[in-house]
Amino acid sequence: EAGVTQFPSHSVIEKGQTVTLRCDPISGHDNLYWYRRVMGKEIKFLLHFVKESKQDESGMPNNRFLAERTGGTYSTLKVQPAELEDSGVYFCASSQGITGTSGGYNEQFFGPGTRLTVL
Amino acid sequence: AQSVTQLGSHVSVSEGALVLLRCNYSSSVPPYLFWYVQYPNQGLQLLLKYTSAATLVKGINGFEAEFKKSETSFHLTKPSAHMSDAAEYFCAVSLTGTASKLTFGTGTRLQVML
């Protein structure tokens, strides 16, 4: 079974440009999460989808970030316009829905991340 | 609200020596606690989890962690380090197990020397 995949693996853009990151979760996983790690700091939660609905977007830094999950499958995270402080590694994770619980915990499976560099 | 503190951004041990990576947490409710590992160019992989069952949790690759409520700690240990253990390790907490965001520590990079 394929794991969580993310595209691109690396992206280098200039300040003011737009970048779109893509995440393909494990097939059948209702929950999809975006996290970000700025260099040297902790991995921080950005938002959580349940199917196509935003369940929690409390971690989104500002309105330059737009996440979508049309059809409840893959998700995109767009940054427009990008700023220097947006540089970091963006991780996506997915987990099963409530009906898939096992021992009361649904493991989040992480993708390899997209390294974004804004110059 | 919850938070995680990992003491030591870098830890070096000799091959065969004990590995001890420290994690302290803060949570307003009984937490779910996790250790993840990230090998170079890979995603985070779950090592082990505490979900309010046994306080001593065994994970993959010989790692284990003990939940100590009185100390609000969840330190990760392995009796004998192997070169393949070199990676970055993250402690994380969540409020529930079913569908909840993870709050991570800053990570500890483990170096294993010959």
JSON list of C-alpha atoms in Angstrom, two decimals:
[
{"chain": "A", "resi": 1, "resn": "GLU", "atom": "CA", "xyz": [0.00, 0.00, 0.00]},
{"chain": "A", "resi": 2, "resn": "ALA", "atom": "CA", "xyz": [1.33, 3.41, -0.95]},
{"chain": "A", "resi": 3, "resn": "GLY", "atom": "CA", "xyz": [2.13, 5.80, 1.85]},
{"chain": "A", "resi": 4, "resn": "VAL", "atom": "CA", "xyz": [1.50, 9.52, 2.03]},
{"chain": "A", "resi": 5, "resn": "THR", "atom": "CA", "xyz": [3.11, 11.27, -0.89]},
{"chain": "A", "resi": 6, "resn": "GLN", "atom": "CA", "xyz": [3.98, 14.93, -1.29]},
{"chain": "A", "resi": 7, "resn": "PHE", "atom": "CA", "xyz": [4.94, 16.98, -4.30]},
{"chain": "A", "resi": 8, "resn": "PRO", "atom": "CA", "xyz": [7.28, 18.63, -4.95]},
{"chain": "A", "resi": 9, "resn": "SER", "atom": "CA", "xyz": [10.04, 17.42, -2.66]},
{"chain": "A", "resi": 10, "resn": "HIS", "atom": "CA", "xyz": [11.81, 20.76, -2.94]},
{"chain": "A", "resi": 11, "resn": "SER", "atom": "CA", "xyz": [10.72, 24.19, -4.11]},
{"chain": "A", "resi": 12, "resn": "VAL", "atom": "CA", "xyz": [12.79, 27.34, -4.38]},
{"chain": "A", "resi": 13, "resn": "ILE", "atom": "CA", "xyz": [10.89, 30.53, -5.15]},
{"chain": "A", "resi": 14, "resn": "GLU", "atom": "CA", "xyz": [11.37, 34.24, -4.82]},
{"chain": "A", "resi": 15, "resn": "LYS", "atom": "CA", "xyz": [9.56, 36.42, -2.36]},
{"chain": "A", "resi": 16, "resn": "GLY", "atom": "CA", "xyz": [6.22, 37.46, -3.75]},
{"chain": "A", "resi": 17, "resn": "GLN", "atom": "CA", "xyz": [5.74, 34.41, -5.91]},
{"chain": "A", "resi": 18, "resn": "THR", "atom": "CA", "xyz": [3.07, 31.75, -5.48]},
{"chain": "A", "resi": 19, "resn": "VAL", "atom": "CA", "xyz": [3.71, 28.12, -4.63]},
{"chain": "A", "resi": 20, "resn": "THR", "atom": "CA", "xyz": [1.31, 25.20, -4.40]},
{"chain": "A", "resi": 21, "resn": "LEU", "atom": "CA", "xyz": [2.16, 22.11, -2.43]},
{"chain": "A", "resi": 22, "resn": "ARG", "atom": "CA", "xyz": [0.31, 18.86, -2.94]},
{"chain": "A", "resi": 23, "resn": "CYS", "atom": "CA", "xyz": [-0.38, 15.96, -0.60]},
{"chain": "A", "resi": 24, "resn": "ASP", "atom": "CA", "xyz": [-1.85, 12.59, -1.51]},
{"chain": "A", "resi": 25, "resn": "PRO", "atom": "CA", "xyz": [-2.97, 10.76, 1.63]},
{"chain": "A", "resi": 26, "resn": "ILE", "atom": "CA", "xyz": [-3.23, 7.03, 2.09]},
{"chain": "A", "resi": 27, "resn": "SER", "atom": "CA", "xyz": [-6.28, 5.81, 0.21]},
{"chain": "A", "resi": 28, "resn": "GLY", "atom": "CA", "xyz": [-9.36, 5.73, 2.41]},
{"chain": "A", "resi": 29, "resn": "HIS", "atom": "CA", "xyz": [-7.99, 8.02, 5.10]},
{"chain": "A", "resi": 30, "resn": "ASP", "atom": "CA", "xyz": [-10.57, 10.65, 6.01]},
{"chain": "A", "resi": 31, "resn": "ASN", "atom": "CA", "xyz": [-8.26, 12.76, 8.15]},
{"chain": "A", "resi": 32, "resn": "LEU", "atom": "CA", "xyz": [-5.58, 14.87, 6.52]},
{"chain": "A", "resi": 33, "resn": "TYR", "atom": "CA", "xyz": [-3.24, 17.19, 8.39]},
{"chain": "A", "resi": 34, "resn": "TRP", "atom": "CA", "xyz": [-0.71, 19.82, 7.36]},
{"chain": "A", "resi": 35, "resn": "TYR", "atom": "CA", "xyz": [2.24, 20.67, 9.57]},
{"chain": "A", "resi": 36, "resn": "ARG", "atom": "CA", "xyz": [5.25, 22.95, 9.09]},
{"chain": "A", "resi": 37, "resn": "ARG", "atom": "CA", "xyz": [8.73, 22.99, 10.52]},
{"chain": "A", "resi": 38, "resn": "VAL", "atom": "CA", "xyz": [10.69, 26.20, 10.32]},
{"chain": "A", "resi": 39, "resn": "MET", "atom": "CA", "xyz": [14.43, 25.58, 10.61]},
{"chain": "A", "resi": 40, "resn": "GLY", "atom": "CA", "xyz": [15.55, 24.81, 14.13]},
{"chain": "A", "resi": 41, "resn": "LYS", "atom": "CA", "xyz": [12.08, 24.95, 15.57]},
{"chain": "A", "resi": 42, "resn": "GLU", "atom": "CA", "xyz": [9.33, 22.52, 16.39]},
{"chain": "A", "resi": 43, "resn": "ILE", "atom": "CA", "xyz": [6.93, 20.96, 13.91]},
{"chain": "A", "resi": 44, "resn": "LYS", "atom": "CA", "xyz": [3.77, 23.04, 14.10]},
{"chain": "A", "resi": 45, "resn": "PHE", "atom": "CA", "xyz": [0.23, 22.11, 13.22]},
{"chain": "A", "resi": 46, "resn": "LEU", "atom": "CA", "xyz": [-1.38, 24.11, 10.44]},
{"chain": "A", "resi": 47, "resn": "LEU", "atom": "CA", "xyz": [-4.75, 22.54, 9.77]},
{"chain": "A", "resi": 48, "resn": "HIS", "atom": "CA", "xyz": [-6.87, 19.40, 9.75]},
{"chain": "A", "resi": 49, "resn": "PHE", "atom": "CA", "xyz": [-9.35, 18.17, 7.15]},
{"chain": "A", "resi": 50, "resn": "VAL", "atom": "CA", "xyz": [-11.99, 15.55, 7.72]},
{"chain": "A", "resi": 51, "resn": "LYS", "atom": "CA", "xyz": [-12.82, 14.46, 4.22]},
{"chain": "A", "resi": 52, "resn": "GLU", "atom": "CA", "xyz": [-13.29, 17.74, 2.35]},
{"chain": "A", "resi": 53, "resn": "SER", "atom": "CA", "xyz": [-14.18, 19.86, 5.40]},
{"chain": "A", "resi": 54, "resn": "LYS", "atom": "CA", "xyz": [-11.77, 21.95, 7.44]},
{"chain": "A", "resi": 55, "resn": "GLN", "atom": "CA", "xyz": [-12.07, 20.61, 10.97]},
{"chain": "A", "resi": 56, "resn": "ASP", "atom": "CA", "xyz": [-9.43, 22.82, 12.55]},
{"chain": "A", "resi": 57, "resn": "GLU", "atom": "CA", "xyz": [-7.44, 25.58, 10.87]},
{"chain": "A", "resi": 58, "resn": "SER", "atom": "CA", "xyz": [-6.23, 27.24, 14.03]},
{"chain": "A", "resi": 59, "resn": "GLY", "atom": "CA", "xyz": [-2.59, 26.87, 13.04]},
{"chain": "A", "resi": 60, "resn": "MET", "atom": "CA", "xyz": [-2.75, 28.66, 9.70]},
{"chain": "A", "resi": 61, "resn": "PRO", "atom": "CA", "xyz": [-0.35, 31.61, 10.01]},
{"chain": "A", "resi": 62, "resn": "ASN", "atom": "CA", "xyz": [-2.30, 34.16, 7.96]},
{"chain": "A", "resi": 63, "resn": "ASN", "atom": "CA", "xyz": [-4.52, 34.61, 4.94]},
{"chain": "A", "resi": 64, "resn": "ARG", "atom": "CA", "xyz": [-1.64, 34.12, 2.53]},
{"chain": "A", "resi": 65, "resn": "PHE", "atom": "CA", "xyz": [-2.10, 30.39, 3.12]},
{"chain": "A", "resi": 66, "resn": "LEU", "atom": "CA", "xyz": [-4.99, 28.58, 1.46]},
{"chain": "A", "resi": 67, "resn": "ALA", "atom": "CA", "xyz": [-5.62, 24.87, 1.85]},
{"chain": "A", "resi": 68, "resn": "GLU", "atom": "CA", "xyz": [-8.12, 22.84, -0.10]},
{"chain": "A", "resi": 69, "resn": "ARG", "atom": "CA", "xyz": [-9.20, 19.23, -0.26]},
{"chain": "A", "resi": 70, "resn": "THR", "atom": "CA", "xyz": [-11.71, 19.01, -3.05]},
{"chain": "A", "resi": 71, "resn": "GLY", "atom": "CA", "xyz": [-13.49, 15.67, -3.17]},
{"chain": "A", "resi": 72, "resn": "GLY", "atom": "CA", "xyz": [-11.91, 14.56, 0.06]},
{"chain": "A", "resi": 73, "resn": "THR", "atom": "CA", "xyz": [-8.88, 12.98, -1.59]},
{"chain": "A", "resi": 74, "resn": "TYR", "atom": "CA", "xyz": [-5.68, 14.92, -2.21]},
{"chain": "A", "resi": 75, "resn": "SER", "atom": "CA", "xyz": [-5.02, 18.29, -0.69]},
{"chain": "A", "resi": 76, "resn": "THR", "atom": "CA", "xyz": [-3.20, 21.40, -1.83]},
{"chain": "A", "resi": 77, "resn": "LEU", "atom": "CA", "xyz": [-1.63, 24.15, 0.22]},
{"chain": "A", "resi": 78, "resn": "LYS", "atom": "CA", "xyz": [-1.09, 27.40, -1.63]},
{"chain": "A", "resi": 79, "resn": "VAL", "atom": "CA", "xyz": [1.09, 30.21, -0.38]},
{"chain": "A", "resi": 80, "resn": "GLN", "atom": "CA", "xyz": [0.41, 33.52, -2.11]},
{"chain": "A", "resi": 81, "resn": "PRO", "atom": "CA", "xyz": [2.41, 35.71, -2.01]},
{"chain": "A", "resi": 82, "resn": "ALA", "atom": "CA", "xyz": [5.29, 33.89, -0.37]},
{"chain": "A", "resi": 83, "resn": "GLU", "atom": "CA", "xyz": [7.40, 35.66, 2.24]},
{"chain": "A", "resi": 84, "resn": "LEU", "atom": "CA", "xyz": [10.87, 34.82, 3.56]},
{"chain": "A", "resi": 85, "resn": "GLU", "atom": "CA", "xyz": [9.48, 33.50, 6.83]},
{"chain": "A", "resi": 86, "resn": "ASP", "atom": "CA", "xyz": [7.44, 30.88, 4.98]},
{"chain": "A", "resi": 87, "resn": "SER", "atom": "CA", "xyz": [10.60, 28.88, 4.33]},
{"chain": "A", "resi": 88, "resn": "GLY", "atom": "CA", "xyz": [10.60, 25.50, 6.00]},
{"chain": "A", "resi": 89, "resn": "VAL", "atom": "CA", "xyz": [9.52, 21.90, 5.57]},
{"chain": "A", "resi": 90, "resn": "TYR", "atom": "CA", "xyz": [5.83, 21.28, 5.08]},
{"chain": "A", "resi": 91, "resn": "PHE", "atom": "CA", "xyz": [4.60, 17.89, 6.19]},
{"chain": "A", "resi": 92, "resn": "CYS", "atom": "CA", "xyz": [1.34, 16.21, 5.39]},
{"chain": "A", "resi": 93, "resn": "ALA", "atom": "CA", "xyz": [-0.12, 13.37, 7.43]},
{"chain": "A", "resi": 94, "resn": "SER", "atom": "CA", "xyz": [-3.23, 11.23, 7.15]},
{"chain": "A", "resi": 95, "resn": "SER", "atom": "CA", "xyz": [-5.16, 8.91, 9.43]},
{"chain": "A", "resi": 96, "resn": "GLN", "atom": "CA", "xyz": [-8.26, 6.78, 9.31]},
{"chain": "A", "resi": 97, "resn": "GLY", "atom": "CA", "xyz": [-11.68, 8.10, 10.23]},
{"chain": "A", "resi": 98, "resn": "ILE", "atom": "CA", "xyz": [-13.53, 7.36, 13.45]},
{"chain": "A", "resi": 99, "resn": "THR", "atom": "CA", "xyz": [-14.80, 4.02, 12.20]},
{"chain": "A", "resi": 100, "resn": "GLY", "atom": "CA", "xyz": [-11.24, 2.87, 11.74]},
{"chain": "A", "resi": 101, "resn": "THR", "atom": "CA", "xyz": [-10.15, 3.34, 15.33]},
{"chain": "A", "resi": 102, "resn": "SER", "atom": "CA", "xyz": [-7.91, 0.72, 16.83]},
{"chain": "A", "resi": 103, "resn": "GLY", "atom": "CA", "xyz": [-7.37, 0.79, 20.57]},
{"chain": "A", "resi": 104, "resn": "GLY", "atom": "CA", "xyz": [-8.71, 4.32, 20.63]},
{"chain": "A", "resi": 105, "resn": "TYR", "atom": "CA", "xyz": [-5.95, 5.77, 18.53]},
{"chain": "A", "resi": 106, "resn": "ASN", "atom": "CA", "xyz": [-5.65, 6.49, 14.82]},
{"chain": "A", "resi": 107, "resn": "GLU", "atom": "CA", "xyz": [-2.01, 6.72, 13.86]},
{"chain": "A", "resi": 108, "resn": "GLN", "atom": "CA", "xyz": [-1.02, 9.67, 11.72]},
{"chain": "A", "resi": 109, "resn": "PHE", "atom": "CA", "xyz": [1.14, 8.57, 8.80]},
{"chain": "A", "resi": 110, "resn": "PHE", "atom": "CA", "xyz": [3.48, 11.26, 7.55]},
{"chain": "A", "resi": 111, "resn": "GLY", "atom": "CA", "xyz": [4.76, 12.07, 4.12]},
{"chain": "A", "resi": 112, "resn": "PRO", "atom": "CA", "xyz": [8.42, 12.94, 3.45]},
{"chain": "A", "resi": 113, "resn": "GLY", "atom": "CA", "xyz": [7.68, 16.66, 3.39]},
{"chain": "A", "resi": 114, "resn": "THR", "atom": "CA", "xyz": [8.20, 19.49, 0.93]},
{"chain": "A", "resi": 115, "resn": "ARG", "atom": "CA", "xyz": [11.18, 21.73, 1.58]},
{"chain": "A", "resi": 116, "resn": "LEU", "atom": "CA", "xyz": [10.21, 25.28, 0.64]},
{"chain": "A", "resi": 117, "resn": "THR", "atom": "CA", "xyz": [12.86, 27.95, 0.30]},
{"chain": "A", "resi": 118, "resn": "VAL", "atom": "CA", "xyz": [11.78, 31.54, -0.25]},
{"chain": "A", "resi": 119, "resn": "LEU", "atom": "CA", "xyz": [14.59, 33.83, -1.42]},
{"chain": "B", "resi": 1, "resn": "ALA", "atom": "CA", "xyz": [-3.57, 23.50, 25.87]},
{"chain": "B", "resi": 2, "resn": "GLN", "atom": "CA", "xyz": [-0.61, 21.20, 25.63]},
{"chain": "B", "resi": 3, "resn": "SER", "atom": "CA", "xyz": [3.11, 21.56, 25.09]},
{"chain": "B", "resi": 4, "resn": "VAL", "atom": "CA", "xyz": [6.24, 19.42, 24.86]},
{"chain": "B", "resi": 5, "resn": "THR", "atom": "CA", "xyz": [9.80, 20.15, 25.89]},
{"chain": "B", "resi": 6, "resn": "GLN", "atom": "CA", "xyz": [12.69, 18.08, 24.63]},
{"chain": "B", "resi": 7, "resn": "LEU", "atom": "CA", "xyz": [15.94, 18.62, 26.51]},
{"chain": "B", "resi": 8, "resn": "GLY", "atom": "CA", "xyz": [18.98, 18.54, 24.27]},
{"chain": "B", "resi": 9, "resn": "SER", "atom": "CA", "xyz": [18.80, 19.31, 20.57]},
{"chain": "B", "resi": 10, "resn": "HIS", "atom": "CA", "xyz": [21.77, 17.00, 19.96]},
{"chain": "B", "resi": 11, "resn": "VAL", "atom": "CA", "xyz": [22.74, 13.82, 21.77]},
{"chain": "B", "resi": 12, "resn": "SER", "atom": "CA", "xyz": [25.83, 11.73, 20.97]},
{"chain": "B", "resi": 13, "resn": "VAL", "atom": "CA", "xyz": [26.35, 8.20, 22.20]},
{"chain": "B", "resi": 14, "resn": "SER", "atom": "CA", "xyz": [28.78, 5.43, 21.40]},
{"chain": "B", "resi": 15, "resn": "GLU", "atom": "CA", "xyz": [27.56, 2.34, 19.62]},
{"chain": "B", "resi": 16, "resn": "GLY", "atom": "CA", "xyz": [26.37, -0.12, 22.26]},
{"chain": "B", "resi": 17, "resn": "ALA", "atom": "CA", "xyz": [25.75, 2.58, 24.87]},
{"chain": "B", "resi": 18, "resn": "LEU", "atom": "CA", "xyz": [22.43, 3.48, 26.46]},
{"chain": "B", "resi": 19, "resn": "VAL", "atom": "CA", "xyz": [20.26, 5.95, 24.58]},
{"chain": "B", "resi": 20, "resn": "LEU", "atom": "CA", "xyz": [18.22, 8.37, 26.69]},
{"chain": "B", "resi": 21, "resn": "LEU", "atom": "CA", "xyz": [16.20, 11.13, 25.02]},
{"chain": "B", "resi": 22, "resn": "ARG", "atom": "CA", "xyz": [14.23, 13.35, 27.35]},
{"chain": "B", "resi": 23, "resn": "CYS", "atom": "CA", "xyz": [10.70, 14.62, 26.93]},
{"chain": "B", "resi": 24, "resn": "ASN", "atom": "CA", "xyz": [8.51, 16.54, 29.35]},
{"chain": "B", "resi": 25, "resn": "TYR", "atom": "CA", "xyz": [4.96, 17.47, 28.57]},
{"chain": "B", "resi": 26, "resn": "SER", "atom": "CA", "xyz": [2.27, 19.80, 29.77]},
{"chain": "B", "resi": 27, "resn": "SER", "atom": "CA", "xyz": [-1.38, 18.96, 29.24]},
{"chain": "B", "resi": 28, "resn": "SER", "atom": "CA", "xyz": [-4.65, 20.10, 30.76]},
{"chain": "B", "resi": 29, "resn": "VAL", "atom": "CA", "xyz": [-6.15, 16.63, 30.33]},
{"chain": "B", "resi": 30, "resn": "PRO", "atom": "CA", "xyz": [-4.70, 13.12, 30.39]},
{"chain": "B", "resi": 31, "resn": "PRO", "atom": "CA", "xyz": [-2.52, 13.10, 27.31]},
{"chain": "B", "resi": 32, "resn": "TYR", "atom": "CA", "xyz": [-1.73, 10.77, 24.49]},
{"chain": "B", "resi": 33, "resn": "LEU", "atom": "CA", "xyz": [2.06, 10.78, 24.04]},
{"chain": "B", "resi": 34, "resn": "PHE", "atom": "CA", "xyz": [4.18, 9.75, 21.10]},
{"chain": "B", "resi": 35, "resn": "TRP", "atom": "CA", "xyz": [7.72, 9.41, 19.89]},
{"chain": "B", "resi": 36, "resn": "TYR", "atom": "CA", "xyz": [8.39, 9.79, 16.19]},
{"chain": "B", "resi": 37, "resn": "VAL", "atom": "CA", "xyz": [11.66, 9.26, 14.33]},
{"chain": "B", "resi": 38, "resn": "GLN", "atom": "CA", "xyz": [12.76, 10.88, 11.11]},
{"chain": "B", "resi": 39, "resn": "TYR", "atom": "CA", "xyz": [15.53, 9.32, 9.07]},
{"chain": "B", "resi": 40, "resn": "PRO", "atom": "CA", "xyz": [17.19, 11.45, 6.38]},
{"chain": "B", "resi": 41, "resn": "ASN", "atom": "CA", "xyz": [14.93, 12.21, 3.41]},
{"chain": "B", "resi": 42, "resn": "GLN", "atom": "CA", "xyz": [12.02, 10.32, 4.93]},
{"chain": "B", "resi": 43, "resn": "GLY", "atom": "CA", "xyz": [8.79, 11.20, 6.67]},
{"chain": "B", "resi": 44, "resn": "LEU", "atom": "CA", "xyz": [8.16, 10.87, 10.37]},
{"chain": "B", "resi": 45, "resn": "GLN", "atom": "CA", "xyz": [7.64, 7.31, 11.54]},
{"chain": "B", "resi": 46, "resn": "LEU", "atom": "CA", "xyz": [5.84, 6.39, 14.74]},
{"chain": "B", "resi": 47, "resn": "LEU", "atom": "CA", "xyz": [8.18, 4.69, 17.22]},
{"chain": "B", "resi": 48, "resn": "LEU", "atom": "CA", "xyz": [5.75, 4.19, 20.07]},
{"chain": "B", "resi": 49, "resn": "LYS", "atom": "CA", "xyz": [2.71, 5.67, 21.76]},
{"chain": "B", "resi": 50, "resn": "TYR", "atom": "CA", "xyz": [1.18, 5.98, 25.20]},
{"chain": "B", "resi": 51, "resn": "THR", "atom": "CA", "xyz": [-2.61, 5.87, 25.25]},
{"chain": "B", "resi": 52, "resn": "SER", "atom": "CA", "xyz": [-3.39, 5.52, 28.97]},
{"chain": "B", "resi": 53, "resn": "ALA", "atom": "CA", "xyz": [-2.81, 1.76, 29.15]},
{"chain": "B", "resi": 54, "resn": "ALA", "atom": "CA", "xyz": [0.52, 0.43, 30.41]},
{"chain": "B", "resi": 55, "resn": "THR", "atom": "CA", "xyz": [2.93, 3.13, 31.57]},
{"chain": "B", "resi": 56, "resn": "LEU", "atom": "CA", "xyz": [5.94, 1.33, 30.09]},
{"chain": "B", "resi": 57, "resn": "VAL", "atom": "CA", "xyz": [5.53, 1.33, 26.34]},
{"chain": "B", "resi": 58, "resn": "LYS", "atom": "CA", "xyz": [7.60, -0.75, 23.99]},
{"chain": "B", "resi": 59, "resn": "GLY", "atom": "CA", "xyz": [8.09, 0.37, 20.42]},
{"chain": "B", "resi": 60, "resn": "ILE", "atom": "CA", "xyz": [9.90, -0.64, 17.30]},
{"chain": "B", "resi": 61, "resn": "ASN", "atom": "CA", "xyz": [13.65, -1.14, 16.94]},
{"chain": "B", "resi": 62, "resn": "GLY", "atom": "CA", "xyz": [14.14, -1.88, 20.64]},
{"chain": "B", "resi": 63, "resn": "PHE", "atom": "CA", "xyz": [13.01, 1.51, 21.92]},
{"chain": "B", "resi": 64, "resn": "GLU", "atom": "CA", "xyz": [10.78, 1.99, 24.92]},
{"chain": "B", "resi": 65, "resn": "ALA", "atom": "CA", "xyz": [9.41, 4.88, 26.94]},
{"chain": "B", "resi": 66, "resn": "GLU", "atom": "CA", "xyz": [7.94, 5.22, 30.38]},
{"chain": "B", "resi": 67, "resn": "PHE", "atom": "CA", "xyz": [5.05, 7.53, 31.20]},
{"chain": "B", "resi": 68, "resn": "LYS", "atom": "CA", "xyz": [5.59, 9.17, 34.60]},
{"chain": "B", "resi": 69, "resn": "LYS", "atom": "CA", "xyz": [2.66, 11.34, 35.54]},
{"chain": "B", "resi": 70, "resn": "SER", "atom": "CA", "xyz": [4.30, 12.70, 38.70]},
{"chain": "B", "resi": 71, "resn": "GLU", "atom": "CA", "xyz": [7.24, 13.96, 36.66]},
{"chain": "B", "resi": 72, "resn": "THR", "atom": "CA", "xyz": [5.20, 14.81, 33.52]},
{"chain": "B", "resi": 73, "resn": "SER", "atom": "CA", "xyz": [7.83, 12.93, 31.57]},
{"chain": "B", "resi": 74, "resn": "PHE", "atom": "CA", "xyz": [7.93, 10.45, 28.72]},
{"chain": "B", "resi": 75, "resn": "HIS", "atom": "CA", "xyz": [11.62, 9.75, 28.17]},
{"chain": "B", "resi": 76, "resn": "LEU", "atom": "CA", "xyz": [12.73, 7.47, 25.34]},
{"chain": "B", "resi": 77, "resn": "THR", "atom": "CA", "xyz": [15.35, 4.82, 25.99]},
{"chain": "B", "resi": 78, "resn": "LYS", "atom": "CA", "xyz": [17.18, 2.03, 24.22]},
{"chain": "B", "resi": 79, "resn": "PRO", "atom": "CA", "xyz": [19.66, -0.19, 26.09]},
{"chain": "B", "resi": 80, "resn": "SER", "atom": "CA", "xyz": [22.21, -0.44, 23.29]},
{"chain": "B", "resi": 81, "resn": "ALA", "atom": "CA", "xyz": [22.59, 2.07, 20.47]},
{"chain": "B", "resi": 82, "resn": "HIS", "atom": "CA", "xyz": [23.17, 0.96, 16.92]},
{"chain": "B", "resi": 83, "resn": "MET", "atom": "CA", "xyz": [24.56, 3.01, 14.06]},
{"chain": "B", "resi": 84, "resn": "SER", "atom": "CA", "xyz": [21.21, 2.74, 12.31]},
{"chain": "B", "resi": 85, "resn": "ASP", "atom": "CA", "xyz": [19.56, 4.64, 15.19]},
{"chain": "B", "resi": 86, "resn": "ALA", "atom": "CA", "xyz": [21.14, 7.89, 14.03]},
{"chain": "B", "resi": 87, "resn": "ALA", "atom": "CA", "xyz": [18.17, 10.10, 13.19]},
{"chain": "B", "resi": 88, "resn": "GLU", "atom": "CA", "xyz": [16.07, 12.92, 14.59]},
{"chain": "B", "resi": 89, "resn": "TYR", "atom": "CA", "xyz": [13.55, 12.05, 17.27]},
{"chain": "B", "resi": 90, "resn": "PHE", "atom": "CA", "xyz": [10.41, 13.98, 18.10]},
{"chain": "B", "resi": 91, "resn": "CYS", "atom": "CA", "xyz": [8.21, 13.76, 21.16]},
{"chain": "B", "resi": 92, "resn": "ALA", "atom": "CA", "xyz": [4.58, 14.76, 20.63]},
{"chain": "B", "resi": 93, "resn": "VAL", "atom": "CA", "xyz": [1.33, 15.05, 22.58]},
{"chain": "B", "resi": 94, "resn": "SER", "atom": "CA", "xyz": [-2.30, 15.10, 21.59]},
{"chain": "B", "resi": 95, "resn": "LEU", "atom": "CA", "xyz": [-5.50, 15.56, 23.56]},
{"chain": "B", "resi": 96, "resn": "THR", "atom": "CA", "xyz": [-7.34, 12.62, 22.03]},
{"chain": "B", "resi": 97, "resn": "GLY", "atom": "CA", "xyz": [-6.37, 9.62, 20.02]},
{"chain": "B", "resi": 98, "resn": "THR", "atom": "CA", "xyz": [-8.99, 9.47, 17.34]},
{"chain": "B", "resi": 99, "resn": "ALA", "atom": "CA", "xyz": [-8.49, 12.63, 15.32]},
{"chain": "B", "resi": 100, "resn": "SER", "atom": "CA", "xyz": [-6.49, 15.31, 16.97]},
{"chain": "B", "resi": 101, "resn": "LYS", "atom": "CA", "xyz": [-3.58, 17.51, 16.05]},
{"chain": "B", "resi": 102, "resn": "LEU", "atom": "CA", "xyz": [-0.16, 16.64, 17.37]},
{"chain": "B", "resi": 103, "resn": "THR", "atom": "CA", "xyz": [1.92, 19.14, 19.32]},
{"chain": "B", "resi": 104, "resn": "PHE", "atom": "CA", "xyz": [5.61, 18.44, 18.85]},
{"chain": "B", "resi": 105, "resn": "GLY", "atom": "CA", "xyz": [8.80, 19.20, 20.71]},
{"chain": "B", "resi": 106, "resn": "THR", "atom": "CA", "xyz": [11.75, 20.78, 18.92]},
{"chain": "B", "resi": 107, "resn": "GLY", "atom": "CA", "xyz": [13.38, 17.43, 18.20]},
{"chain": "B", "resi": 108, "resn": "THR", "atom": "CA", "xyz": [16.60, 15.73, 19.29]},
{"chain": "B", "resi": 109, "resn": "ARG", "atom": "CA", "xyz": [19.20, 14.66, 16.77]},
{"chain": "B", "resi": 110, "resn": "LEU", "atom": "CA", "xyz": [20.88, 11.43, 17.84]},
{"chain": "B", "resi": 111, "resn": "GLN", "atom": "CA", "xyz": [24.41, 10.76, 16.69]},
{"chain": "B", "resi": 112, "resn": "VAL", "atom": "CA", "xyz": [25.88, 7.30, 17.18]},
{"chain": "B", "resi": 113, "resn": "MET", "atom": "CA", "xyz": [29.65, 7.01, 17.15]},
{"chain": "B", "resi": 114, "resn": "LEU", "atom": "CA", "xyz": [31.81, 3.95, 16.58]}
]
